[in-house]
XYZ file of C-alpha atoms in Angstrom:
277
model
C 12.327 77.616 -7.511
C 15.628 76.051 -6.365
C 18.575 75.986 -8.508
C 19.384 72.886 -10.554
C 21.638 70.549 -8.130
C 22.659 68.388 -11.095
C 25.540 69.271 -13.346
C 24.408 68.748 -16.858
C 26.762 68.285 -20.099
C 26.635 70.162 -22.477
C 25.309 73.171 -20.559
C 23.357 75.183 -23.253
C 22.860 73.347 -26.385
C 22.363 69.861 -27.678
C 24.209 69.695 -30.995
C 22.962 67.225 -33.653
C 25.340 66.388 -36.516
C 23.698 65.725 -40.060
C 20.136 66.279 -41.262
C 17.114 65.650 -38.828
C 15.953 63.003 -40.851
C 19.094 60.882 -40.678
C 18.419 60.444 -36.954
C 22.012 60.983 -35.677
C 22.383 60.195 -32.008
C 23.747 62.752 -29.504
C 24.405 62.515 -25.666
C 23.510 64.303 -22.484
C 25.224 63.587 -19.434
C 23.748 64.140 -16.038
C 26.118 64.344 -12.889
C 25.118 64.248 -9.157
C 27.569 66.000 -7.117
C 25.448 66.354 -3.967
C 25.013 64.056 -1.097
C 21.183 63.584 -1.814
C 19.501 61.219 -4.206
C 18.148 62.931 -6.912
C 15.165 61.889 -9.152
C 15.278 63.283 -12.897
C 13.192 63.478 -16.037
C 13.935 64.601 -19.752
C 11.172 66.795 -21.254
C 11.211 68.186 -24.770
C 8.653 70.377 -26.635
C 8.599 67.808 -29.541
C 8.215 64.609 -27.631
C 7.191 62.651 -31.143
C 10.262 63.809 -32.846
C 12.788 62.355 -30.409
C 13.580 58.953 -28.796
C 15.030 59.638 -25.178
C 16.536 56.920 -23.006
C 16.432 56.935 -20.367
C 13.777 59.691 -20.183
C 13.856 59.527 -16.052
C 15.352 57.768 -13.385
C 17.334 58.119 -10.070
C 20.645 59.577 -9.509
C 22.531 58.315 -6.073
C 25.333 60.784 -4.749
C 28.250 61.376 -6.582
C 27.078 59.152 -9.657
C 26.118 60.212 -13.153
C 24.236 58.799 -16.206
C 24.089 59.696 -20.086
C 21.095 60.168 -21.624
C 20.871 59.216 -25.479
C 18.761 61.406 -27.656
C 17.865 60.351 -31.224
C 15.786 62.444 -33.768
C 13.098 60.052 -35.289
C 13.705 59.764 -39.044
C 10.943 61.882 -40.139
C 10.672 65.360 -42.039
C 10.899 68.428 -39.748
C 10.010 71.959 -41.232
C 13.274 73.877 -40.591
C 11.480 76.842 -39.158
C 10.301 74.064 -36.441
C 13.714 72.726 -35.667
C 15.312 75.521 -33.904
C 12.160 76.015 -31.883
C 12.860 72.557 -30.003
C 13.925 72.277 -26.547
C 14.626 70.022 -24.005
C 14.183 70.305 -20.216
C 15.954 68.491 -17.169
C 13.721 68.260 -14.301
C 15.012 67.083 -10.889
C 14.088 66.978 -7.528
C 15.517 65.369 -4.195
C 14.178 62.384 -3.129
C 12.193 62.331 0.065
C 13.588 59.792 2.617
C 11.955 56.363 2.769
C 10.083 56.655 -0.674
C 12.868 55.942 -3.245
C 10.987 52.763 -4.271
C 8.043 54.521 -5.238
C 9.197 56.979 -7.835
C 6.252 57.638 -9.692
C 4.257 58.454 -6.601
C 6.858 60.955 -5.372
C 6.418 62.788 -8.897
C 2.665 62.843 -7.994
C 3.126 64.258 -4.450
C 6.126 66.699 -5.105
C 5.244 70.220 -5.123
C 6.255 72.684 -8.129
C 8.183 74.736 -5.882
C 10.467 71.865 -4.860
C 11.102 70.973 -8.549
C 14.554 72.227 -10.223
C 14.537 72.713 -14.093
C 17.270 73.482 -16.769
C 16.675 73.851 -20.459
C 18.796 73.276 -23.607
C 18.263 74.357 -26.932
C 18.862 71.832 -30.172
C 21.256 72.913 -32.697
C 21.882 71.138 -36.102
C 25.021 70.867 -37.630
C 26.086 69.581 -41.283
C 29.214 67.134 -40.789
C 31.451 70.450 -42.327
C 30.229 72.200 -39.082
C 27.622 74.687 -40.808
C 24.971 75.695 -38.521
C 21.546 74.542 -39.890
C 19.720 76.987 -37.803
C 21.543 79.989 -39.734
C 21.940 80.462 -43.200
C 22.968 77.295 -44.185
C 19.627 75.697 -43.177
C 18.154 76.872 -46.628
C 20.713 74.986 -48.611
C 20.181 71.652 -46.690
C 16.410 72.049 -47.066
C 16.825 72.507 -50.540
C 19.313 69.269 -51.041
C 16.597 67.320 -49.221
C 13.915 68.918 -51.442
C 16.146 67.793 -54.583
C 16.092 64.264 -53.420
C 12.588 63.921 -52.717
C 11.862 65.528 -55.934
C 14.050 62.771 -57.548
C 12.672 60.005 -55.829
C 9.156 61.202 -56.610
C 10.160 61.413 -60.393
C 11.630 58.053 -60.386
C 8.460 56.813 -59.029
C 6.495 58.352 -61.418
C 8.244 57.216 -64.356
C 8.176 53.831 -63.000
C 4.492 54.089 -62.548
C 3.909 55.323 -66.056
C 5.703 52.411 -67.553
C 3.721 50.004 -65.515
C 0.621 51.681 -66.884
C 1.955 51.857 -70.257
C 2.581 48.072 -70.315
C -0.865 47.148 -68.944
C -2.383 49.240 -71.297
C -0.389 47.447 -74.103
C -1.080 44.055 -72.889
C -4.854 44.729 -72.738
C -4.799 46.341 -76.413
C -3.104 43.068 -77.541
C -5.357 40.699 -75.687
C -8.514 42.535 -77.562
C -6.585 42.248 -80.767
C -6.189 38.266 -80.283
C -9.674 38.175 -79.293
C -10.915 39.967 -82.599
C -8.895 37.460 -84.576
C -9.409 34.233 -82.849
C -12.424 34.351 -80.283
C -15.276 34.932 -82.931
C -13.825 32.194 -85.222
C -13.640 29.730 -82.371
C -16.958 30.723 -81.304
C -18.578 30.147 -84.797
C -16.676 26.684 -84.925
C -18.190 25.527 -81.780
C -21.748 26.827 -81.902
C -22.330 26.123 -85.880
C -22.704 22.456 -85.414
C -24.994 22.709 -82.426
C -27.176 25.183 -84.224
C -27.471 22.943 -87.077
C -28.474 19.847 -84.641
C -31.004 21.982 -83.256
C -32.523 23.111 -86.505
C -32.454 19.584 -87.683
C -34.393 18.525 -84.424
C -37.163 21.188 -85.008
C -37.868 20.183 -88.396
C -38.319 16.440 -87.376
C -40.461 17.423 -84.556
C -42.387 19.610 -86.845
C -42.835 16.795 -89.381
C -43.954 14.428 -86.962
C -46.460 16.814 -85.766
C -47.976 17.375 -88.967
C -48.065 13.525 -89.606
C -49.861 12.966 -86.008
C -52.416 15.598 -87.085
C -52.936 13.710 -90.404
C -53.534 10.740 -88.644
C -55.728 12.105 -86.035
C -57.816 13.566 -88.906
C -58.329 10.214 -90.518
C -59.397 8.824 -87.304
C -61.664 11.363 -86.720
C -63.475 10.928 -90.207
C -63.445 7.148 -89.736
C -65.233 7.626 -86.462
C -67.741 9.926 -88.046
C -68.296 7.318 -90.782
C -68.826 4.682 -88.217
C -71.226 6.767 -86.388
C -73.241 7.306 -89.573
C -73.429 3.725 -90.338
C -74.694 2.759 -86.793
C -77.251 5.556 -86.867
C -78.518 4.061 -90.582
C -78.713 0.683 -89.047
C -80.904 1.814 -86.183
C -83.221 3.986 -88.472
C -83.654 0.752 -90.822
C -84.335 -1.582 -88.005
C -87.887 -3.734 -88.240
C -90.856 -3.810 -86.000
C -89.582 -6.767 -84.173
C -86.444 -4.982 -83.462
C -84.062 -7.240 -85.649
C -81.838 -5.075 -87.961
C -82.706 -5.138 -91.622
C -79.694 -5.768 -93.514
C -78.947 -3.445 -96.143
C -79.484 -4.393 -99.907
C -76.170 -5.414 -100.657
C -76.194 -7.947 -98.116
C -79.165 -9.637 -99.458
C -77.613 -12.459 -101.451
C -75.593 -13.684 -98.413
C -78.735 -13.856 -96.409
C -80.612 -15.824 -99.270
C -77.376 -18.092 -99.373
C -77.660 -18.874 -95.245
C -81.569 -19.409 -95.154
C -81.298 -22.963 -96.751
C -78.261 -23.820 -94.438
C -80.459 -23.822 -91.390
C -82.759 -27.071 -92.176
C -79.580 -28.881 -92.817
C -77.935 -27.881 -89.232
C -81.003 -29.167 -87.743
C -81.034 -32.083 -89.325
C -77.386 -32.727 -88.281
C -77.961 -32.036 -84.942
C -80.994 -34.808 -84.863
C -78.947 -37.422 -86.392
C -76.128 -36.807 -83.869
C -78.580 -36.920 -81.086
C -80.079 -40.357 -82.271
C -76.548 -41.865 -82.945
C -75.800 -41.012 -79.371
C -78.948 -42.752 -77.873
C -78.337 -45.650 -80.257
C -74.686 -46.120 -78.996
C -75.556 -45.806 -75.285
C -78.441 -48.465 -75.833
C -76.278 -50.975 -77.256
C -73.462 -50.582 -74.752
Protein backbone atom coordinates (compact mmCIF):
# COMPACT_ATOMS: atom_id res chain seq x y z
CA UNK A 1 0.00 0.00 0.00
CA UNK A 2 1.54 3.36 -1.00
CA UNK A 3 1.94 6.18 1.48
CA UNK A 4 -0.77 8.83 1.67
CA UNK A 5 0.09 11.62 -0.74
CA UNK A 6 -2.32 14.09 0.83
CA UNK A 7 -1.52 16.25 3.82
CA UNK A 8 -4.32 15.88 6.39
CA UNK A 9 -5.09 18.34 9.19
CA UNK A 10 -5.55 17.46 11.99
CA UNK A 11 -3.11 14.57 11.77
CA UNK A 12 -4.32 12.04 14.37
CA UNK A 13 -7.56 13.12 16.07
CA UNK A 14 -10.82 14.78 15.12
CA UNK A 15 -11.86 16.82 18.14
CA UNK A 16 -15.51 17.68 18.74
CA UNK A 17 -16.44 20.39 21.23
CA UNK A 18 -19.39 19.75 23.53
CA UNK A 19 -21.67 16.75 23.80
CA UNK A 20 -22.33 14.47 20.88
CA UNK A 21 -26.07 15.26 20.91
CA UNK A 22 -25.36 18.99 20.49
CA UNK A 23 -23.93 18.41 17.01
CA UNK A 24 -20.98 20.85 16.98
CA UNK A 25 -19.22 20.77 13.60
CA UNK A 26 -15.51 20.14 13.28
CA UNK A 27 -13.38 20.48 10.13
CA UNK A 28 -10.78 18.38 8.36
CA UNK A 29 -8.45 19.94 5.79
CA UNK A 30 -7.04 17.99 2.86
CA UNK A 31 -4.04 19.43 0.96
CA UNK A 32 -2.58 18.04 -2.27
CA UNK A 33 1.08 19.11 -2.41
CA UNK A 34 1.87 16.83 -5.37
CA UNK A 35 1.79 17.48 -9.07
CA UNK A 36 -0.80 14.75 -9.59
CA UNK A 37 -4.58 14.95 -9.50
CA UNK A 38 -5.81 13.02 -6.47
CA UNK A 39 -9.26 11.50 -5.86
CA UNK A 40 -10.42 11.17 -2.25
CA UNK A 41 -13.21 9.63 -0.16
CA UNK A 42 -14.10 10.11 3.52
CA UNK A 43 -15.30 7.00 5.36
CA UNK A 44 -16.32 6.40 8.97
CA UNK A 45 -17.11 3.45 11.23
CA UNK A 46 -20.46 5.11 12.15
CA UNK A 47 -21.88 6.53 8.91
CA UNK A 48 -25.37 7.06 10.39
CA UNK A 49 -24.00 9.12 13.28
CA UNK A 50 -22.19 11.80 11.24
CA UNK A 51 -22.90 14.14 8.37
CA UNK A 52 -19.81 14.63 6.13
CA UNK A 53 -19.74 17.32 3.42
CA UNK A 54 -18.20 16.75 0.95
CA UNK A 55 -17.58 13.06 1.46
CA UNK A 56 -15.67 12.61 -1.84
CA UNK A 57 -14.11 14.66 -4.58
CA UNK A 58 -11.03 15.49 -6.64
CA UNK A 59 -8.02 17.61 -5.70
CA UNK A 60 -5.99 19.31 -8.38
CA UNK A 61 -2.23 19.69 -7.86
CA UNK A 62 -1.36 22.19 -5.10
CA UNK A 63 -5.02 22.61 -4.06
CA UNK A 64 -6.88 22.03 -0.81
CA UNK A 65 -10.41 21.40 0.51
CA UNK A 66 -12.15 21.59 3.90
CA UNK A 67 -14.39 18.74 5.01
CA UNK A 68 -17.20 19.62 7.49
CA UNK A 69 -18.05 16.79 9.89
CA UNK A 70 -21.15 17.20 12.07
CA UNK A 71 -22.42 14.63 14.60
CA UNK A 72 -26.11 13.85 14.17
CA UNK A 73 -28.36 14.99 17.08
CA UNK A 74 -28.91 11.48 18.44
CA UNK A 75 -27.94 9.81 21.67
CA UNK A 76 -24.76 7.71 21.45
CA UNK A 77 -23.50 5.34 24.12
CA UNK A 78 -20.32 6.84 25.68
CA UNK A 79 -18.59 3.47 25.34
CA UNK A 80 -19.30 3.60 21.63
CA UNK A 81 -18.05 7.14 21.01
CA UNK A 82 -14.34 6.54 21.48
CA UNK A 83 -14.57 3.67 19.02
CA UNK A 84 -15.59 5.99 16.20
CA UNK A 85 -12.93 6.53 13.55
CA UNK A 86 -12.57 8.28 10.22
CA UNK A 87 -10.51 7.20 7.24
CA UNK A 88 -9.31 9.30 4.30
CA UNK A 89 -8.98 7.12 1.24
CA UNK A 90 -7.22 8.54 -1.83
CA UNK A 91 -5.81 7.46 -5.18
CA UNK A 92 -3.89 9.08 -8.02
CA UNK A 93 -6.36 9.83 -10.81
CA UNK A 94 -5.59 7.91 -14.04
CA UNK A 95 -4.92 10.07 -17.07
CA UNK A 96 -7.94 10.74 -19.28
CA UNK A 97 -10.49 9.45 -16.73
CA UNK A 98 -11.03 12.51 -14.58
CA UNK A 99 -14.57 12.99 -15.92
CA UNK A 100 -15.80 9.62 -14.66
CA UNK A 101 -14.75 9.46 -11.02
CA UNK A 102 -17.24 6.72 -10.03
CA UNK A 103 -15.87 4.43 -12.73
CA UNK A 104 -12.31 5.05 -11.50
CA UNK A 105 -13.23 3.92 -7.96
CA UNK A 106 -14.80 0.76 -9.36
CA UNK A 107 -11.80 -0.16 -11.51
CA UNK A 108 -8.98 0.84 -9.15
CA UNK A 109 -6.90 -1.90 -7.61
CA UNK A 110 -6.80 -2.11 -3.78
CA UNK A 111 -3.00 -1.96 -3.95
CA UNK A 112 -3.22 1.56 -5.37
CA UNK A 113 -5.38 2.95 -2.55
CA UNK A 114 -3.85 5.23 0.11
CA UNK A 115 -5.52 5.19 3.56
CA UNK A 116 -5.17 7.51 6.53
CA UNK A 117 -7.08 7.02 9.84
CA UNK A 118 -8.12 9.47 12.56
CA UNK A 119 -9.92 8.78 15.83
CA UNK A 120 -12.70 10.91 17.34
CA UNK A 121 -12.28 12.81 20.60
CA UNK A 122 -15.11 14.68 22.37
CA UNK A 123 -14.30 17.58 24.66
CA UNK A 124 -16.42 19.73 26.94
CA UNK A 125 -16.17 23.53 26.60
CA UNK A 126 -13.74 23.49 29.57
CA UNK A 127 -11.43 21.14 27.74
CA UNK A 128 -12.23 17.96 29.63
CA UNK A 129 -11.82 14.87 27.52
CA UNK A 130 -15.07 12.96 27.44
CA UNK A 131 -13.25 9.80 26.50
CA UNK A 132 -11.61 9.80 29.96
CA UNK A 133 -13.06 10.01 33.47
CA UNK A 134 -15.15 13.07 32.61
CA UNK A 135 -17.22 10.96 30.27
CA UNK A 136 -19.26 9.56 33.16
CA UNK A 137 -20.04 13.04 34.48
CA UNK A 138 -21.27 14.17 31.07
CA UNK A 139 -23.36 11.05 30.75
CA UNK A 140 -24.86 11.65 34.18
CA UNK A 141 -25.73 15.22 33.19
CA UNK A 142 -27.45 14.05 30.03
CA UNK A 143 -29.27 11.36 32.00
CA UNK A 144 -30.46 13.92 34.55
CA UNK A 145 -31.80 16.16 31.79
CA UNK A 146 -33.63 13.26 30.21
CA UNK A 147 -35.10 12.18 33.54
CA UNK A 148 -36.28 15.75 34.19
CA UNK A 149 -37.91 15.95 30.77
CA UNK A 150 -39.54 12.54 31.26
CA UNK A 151 -40.85 13.54 34.71
CA UNK A 152 -42.28 16.75 33.32
CA UNK A 153 -43.97 14.84 30.51
CA UNK A 154 -45.41 12.34 33.01
CA UNK A 155 -46.72 15.13 35.22
CA UNK A 156 -48.37 16.82 32.25
CA UNK A 157 -49.89 13.54 31.12
CA UNK A 158 -51.15 12.83 34.63
CA UNK A 159 -52.83 16.26 34.82
CA UNK A 160 -54.48 15.69 31.45
CA UNK A 161 -55.76 12.27 32.50
CA UNK A 162 -57.10 13.61 35.81
CA UNK A 163 -58.83 16.45 33.97
CA UNK A 164 -60.48 13.98 31.60
CA UNK A 165 -61.62 11.81 34.53
CA UNK A 166 -63.12 14.82 36.33
CA UNK A 167 -64.93 15.98 33.20
CA UNK A 168 -66.36 12.52 32.63
CA UNK A 169 -67.53 12.27 36.28
CA UNK A 170 -69.16 15.71 36.05
CA UNK A 171 -70.92 14.78 32.82
CA UNK A 172 -72.30 11.59 34.33
CA UNK A 173 -73.45 13.48 37.41
CA UNK A 174 -75.27 16.04 35.25
CA UNK A 175 -76.89 13.22 33.29
CA UNK A 176 -78.18 11.68 36.51
CA UNK A 177 -79.88 14.96 37.51
CA UNK A 178 -81.15 16.22 34.19
CA UNK A 179 -81.16 13.28 31.82
CA UNK A 180 -83.86 11.03 33.35
CA UNK A 181 -86.18 13.95 34.18
CA UNK A 182 -86.08 15.30 30.68
CA UNK A 183 -86.60 11.82 29.34
CA UNK A 184 -89.70 11.38 31.53
CA UNK A 185 -91.16 14.71 30.53
CA UNK A 186 -90.65 14.00 26.89
CA UNK A 187 -91.81 10.39 26.85
CA UNK A 188 -94.76 10.62 29.28
CA UNK A 189 -97.19 12.44 26.98
CA UNK A 190 -96.29 10.05 24.21
CA UNK A 191 -97.03 6.99 26.37
CA UNK A 192 -100.38 8.46 27.55
CA UNK A 193 -101.43 9.12 23.95
CA UNK A 194 -100.58 5.57 23.02
CA UNK A 195 -102.63 4.16 25.91
CA UNK A 196 -105.64 6.34 25.01
CA UNK A 197 -105.44 5.24 21.39
CA UNK A 198 -105.29 1.60 22.46
CA UNK A 199 -108.35 2.02 24.71
CA UNK A 200 -110.33 3.68 21.91
CA UNK A 201 -109.34 0.97 19.49
CA UNK A 202 -110.37 -1.78 21.92
CA UNK A 203 -113.77 -0.12 22.51
CA UNK A 204 -114.36 0.13 18.77
CA UNK A 205 -113.48 -3.53 18.37
CA UNK A 206 -115.94 -4.49 21.10
CA UNK A 207 -118.66 -2.35 19.51
CA UNK A 208 -118.06 -3.90 16.09
CA UNK A 209 -118.22 -7.38 17.57
CA UNK A 210 -121.58 -6.55 19.21
CA UNK A 211 -122.92 -5.22 15.89
CA UNK A 212 -121.69 -8.34 14.15
CA UNK A 213 -123.45 -10.53 16.74
CA UNK A 214 -126.71 -8.64 16.27
CA UNK A 215 -126.53 -8.96 12.50
CA UNK A 216 -125.90 -12.68 12.80
CA UNK A 217 -128.93 -13.09 15.05
CA UNK A 218 -131.14 -11.12 12.64
CA UNK A 219 -129.82 -13.19 9.77
CA UNK A 220 -130.69 -16.38 11.62
CA UNK A 221 -134.18 -15.10 12.38
CA UNK A 222 -134.75 -14.25 8.71
CA UNK A 223 -133.59 -17.68 7.66
CA UNK A 224 -135.92 -19.34 10.17
CA UNK A 225 -138.83 -17.19 9.00
CA UNK A 226 -138.12 -18.04 5.38
CA UNK A 227 -137.98 -21.73 6.24
CA UNK A 228 -141.34 -21.58 8.00
CA UNK A 229 -142.89 -19.87 5.00
CA UNK A 230 -141.66 -22.64 2.70
CA UNK A 231 -142.96 -25.32 5.01
CA UNK A 232 -146.43 -23.73 5.32
CA UNK A 233 -146.87 -23.27 1.55
CA UNK A 234 -150.08 -24.85 -0.01
CA UNK A 235 -150.42 -27.43 -2.80
CA UNK A 236 -150.86 -24.77 -5.51
CA UNK A 237 -147.51 -23.30 -4.67
CA UNK A 238 -148.89 -20.20 -3.03
CA UNK A 239 -147.54 -19.26 0.32
CA UNK A 240 -150.01 -19.39 3.14
CA UNK A 241 -150.00 -16.30 5.20
CA UNK A 242 -149.57 -16.61 8.92
CA UNK A 243 -152.65 -16.37 11.07
CA UNK A 244 -151.64 -12.91 12.18
CA UNK A 245 -152.07 -11.66 8.59
CA UNK A 246 -155.57 -13.11 8.23
CA UNK A 247 -157.58 -9.94 8.76
CA UNK A 248 -155.50 -8.05 6.23
CA UNK A 249 -156.23 -10.76 3.60
CA UNK A 250 -159.94 -10.61 4.31
CA UNK A 251 -159.85 -6.86 3.93
CA UNK A 252 -158.18 -7.23 0.53
CA UNK A 253 -160.69 -9.78 -0.93
CA UNK A 254 -163.68 -7.38 -1.35
CA UNK A 255 -161.49 -4.85 -3.07
CA UNK A 256 -160.79 -7.03 -6.12
CA UNK A 257 -164.33 -6.66 -7.77
CA UNK A 258 -164.21 -2.95 -7.29
CA UNK A 259 -160.87 -2.71 -9.06
CA UNK A 260 -162.23 -4.83 -11.97
CA UNK A 261 -165.36 -2.64 -12.29
CA UNK A 262 -163.24 0.50 -12.32
CA UNK A 263 -161.08 -0.91 -15.13
CA UNK A 264 -164.16 -1.85 -17.21
CA UNK A 265 -165.72 1.58 -16.78
CA UNK A 266 -162.46 3.21 -17.80
CA UNK A 267 -162.35 1.16 -21.00
CA UNK A 268 -165.96 2.01 -21.81
CA UNK A 269 -165.28 5.68 -21.30
CA UNK A 270 -162.29 5.53 -23.67
CA UNK A 271 -164.34 3.81 -26.39
CA UNK A 272 -167.24 6.26 -26.10
CA UNK A 273 -164.87 9.16 -26.23
CA UNK A 274 -163.28 7.92 -29.47
CA UNK A 275 -166.73 7.30 -30.99
CA UNK A 276 -168.00 10.81 -30.46
CA UNK A 277 -164.80 12.34 -31.68
